[in-house]
Amino acid sequence: MEFEAVIGLEVHCQLKTKSKIFCSCSTDFGAPPNTHVCPICLGMPGVLPVLNKKVLEYALKLSLATNCSINNRNIFARKHYFYPDLPKGYQISQFDLPIAEHGWIEIEKQDGTKKRIGITRIHMEEDAGKLIHDDKRPLSYVDLNRTGTPLLEIVSEPEISAPEEAGEYLKVLRELVRYLEISDGNMEEGSLRCDANISIRKRGDTELGTKTELKNMNSFRHVQKALEYEIRRQTALMLDGQKIVQETRLWDEAKGITLPMRGKEEAHDYRYFPDPDLIPVEISAEWIDDIKNGLIELPAQKRERFKAQYGLPYEDIRSLTASRALADFFEECVKKFNNPKKVANWIMVELMKLLKQDALDIAQCKIQPQHLAELLLLIDEGKISGKIAKDILEKTYATGRPPTDIVNEEGLLQVSDDDTLYSVCKEVATENPKEVDKFRAGKKKVIGFLVGQVMKKTKGKANPKRVNEILIELIG
Amino acid sequence: MKITKEEVSHIASLSRLSFEPEELDVISLQLNDILIYIEKLNGLDTSGVEPVTHAHDLVNAFRDDEVKEWLSNDEAMDNAPQSDNGQFKVPRII
């Protein structure tokens, strides 16, 4: 019997506003406990929460970027539960009238085909605080700095049918929030969090099976591994004729399994009702148009344009558009050195290697687009060799000095002067009689070694193409 | 009865409240009376009336995204029955 998985994801995305969603406390991470708090986020009686306008703008941006319909009337609701990370006894969220519904994003499957995953809804809400449990006594310590940090919850339709698709969906979503500059989108640091609903059914069935909810996955890899495990577990139960229990399960990374969440499994009973403290939000068509007009080029559009404008292979385009900053760097560079493929190669190979060593982002890099363009022009004009260019790139990377300055100050200009090259080539030929004989006997590859010797003697400054020609002329 | 004793117990446990059996009887009766009273509203024909969430018709009150300092940690801890190292100390739930 063949089974298929039905997966839906709930993603919480932390917005990078300066202040909290309903009060003016800082959202900075890592401050001493309970120093970014006020009577509003501490849940004191008699306070008045007021919505941060930026949160709404960010929510609208993501709603438009995910092709959602925007509800022009929004209300906030109280979601009740009792837990010490939530001082008011309820979380301010949205229920009946969320900001956006019925959207989709497009993912790319393993086989290269595209698939749309529906977005059920997006809503705004506040984050809860942080609990640290005492490992010896039955006590917990509460830090409410995070309480009131703005979140968007993005709920997908159960249209994801494999763990890899779930991973791809998250990547597309992360790329979107980063392009829009509304969130850091970092799963490891918790600015992007993901819960998954998963059930399996016989392939071809239309009815949904009993689902489990998976939590505690802190990276894309964890999400995929937890889903893979859960598919195996549910399949084994089905084949064994057992029932799947609807429950919340936690991913245990160390053991590589999911386990039922301990503690009383209480049926969700959040007793939602409209929050009387927060007045409704009405979003005019003009406002939506404003946001739409201000929207930057999204990753999918950028990739289409790159294909048409630069004619690069698909893999190159994927790498170059992985972030907005990288794509901008590439385009700036091509403006000054109009050879897209060469620019792409240098960015993806040499520049990425340097950035990777120090785990830096392109935005933190001292190499400017004009530096790389300058360097490629120097190679193109035959003034430096590719090998020297790599050394120069490293120097520019470390110091931010323009390549032309480095070339001039360190005398790195390529030697193309034939008199000098002829004499060095003669020297090399005399010093390496065996290789010369091999070459004459038909082992043409030996020329590479001889060119290498010339390069060594000239400290990499000789023009290798010319050296090649001269050597063949001399010994051929 | 508009509300059963079981429902009252359930809401009590969600609210982290516990009652003696006699108290539960009294509360159930009182809640029942309140619900019967409220139910009079169901006699009105509200078809074609938009649900009202707020009593006034104000919309769109926003703040700018600006940070303001308000409480020190000491002030934040002032009302806490128990605290430790600037954190609220509470009984462990899970």
Coordinates of C-alpha atoms in Angstrom, one line a residue, chain A residues 17-24 33-34 37-39 42 50-53 56 75 82 133-134 138-142 269 275 278-282, chain B residues 10 13-16 53-54 56 58-68 70-71 73 76-77 79 84 86-94:
Chain A
T17 CA 10.6 46.9 14.4
K18 CA 12.4 49.0 17.0
S19 CA 9.6 49.0 19.5
K20 CA 7.0 46.4 20.5
I21 CA 3.6 45.9 18.9
F22 CA 1.4 47.6 21.5
C23 CA 3.9 49.6 23.6
S24 CA 7.1 51.6 23.2
P33 CA 15.9 40.3 32.1
N34 CA 12.9 42.5 32.6
V37 CA 9.2 46.2 30.0
C38 CA 6.4 48.7 30.9
P39 CA 3.0 48.5 32.5
L42 CA 3.6 43.5 32.0
V50 CA -1.9 51.1 20.9
L51 CA -0.8 49.4 17.7
N52 CA 2.6 50.1 16.2
K53 CA 1.9 51.4 12.7
L56 CA 0.8 47.0 10.1
I75 CA -9.8 43.6 14.7
F82 CA -2.9 30.6 31.5
H133 CA 13.1 26.4 34.5
D134 CA 15.1 25.7 37.7
P138 CA 9.9 23.2 41.0
L139 CA 10.4 26.8 40.0
S140 CA 10.5 28.9 36.9
Y141 CA 12.1 32.3 36.3
V142 CA 10.2 34.7 34.0
D269 CA -10.2 26.3 24.4
D275 CA -10.2 43.0 22.4
L278 CA -7.7 48.0 20.6
I279 CA -10.0 49.8 18.2
P280 CA -10.5 48.3 14.7
V281 CA -8.1 49.0 11.9
E282 CA -9.5 50.1 8.5
Chain B
H10 CA -14.0 23.0 32.8
S13 CA -9.9 24.6 35.5
L14 CA -9.0 26.7 32.4
S15 CA -9.0 29.7 34.7
R16 CA -6.9 27.9 37.3
T53 CA -17.1 44.6 18.2
H54 CA -16.7 48.0 19.8
H56 CA -17.9 53.5 19.4
L58 CA -13.4 55.1 16.1
V59 CA -10.9 53.3 13.9
N60 CA -7.1 53.5 13.2
A61 CA -5.3 54.6 16.3
F62 CA -1.6 54.0 15.8
R63 CA 1.8 54.7 17.4
D64 CA 5.0 55.5 15.6
D65 CA 7.7 52.9 15.9
E66 CA 9.7 54.7 18.6
V67 CA 11.4 53.4 21.7
K68 CA 10.7 54.9 25.0
W70 CA 9.5 53.4 31.1
L71 CA 10.3 51.2 34.0
N73 CA 14.0 46.5 36.5
A76 CA 9.2 46.2 37.3
M77 CA 9.8 43.8 40.2
N79 CA 4.7 44.0 42.6
D84 CA 15.3 36.5 41.9
G86 CA 15.7 40.6 38.2
Q87 CA 13.3 37.8 37.2
F88 CA 9.8 36.9 38.4
K89 CA 9.9 33.6 40.3
V90 CA 6.9 31.4 39.8
P91 CA 5.8 27.8 40.5
R92 CA 6.8 25.5 37.7
I93 CA 3.9 24.5 35.5
I94 CA 5.3 21.9 33.1

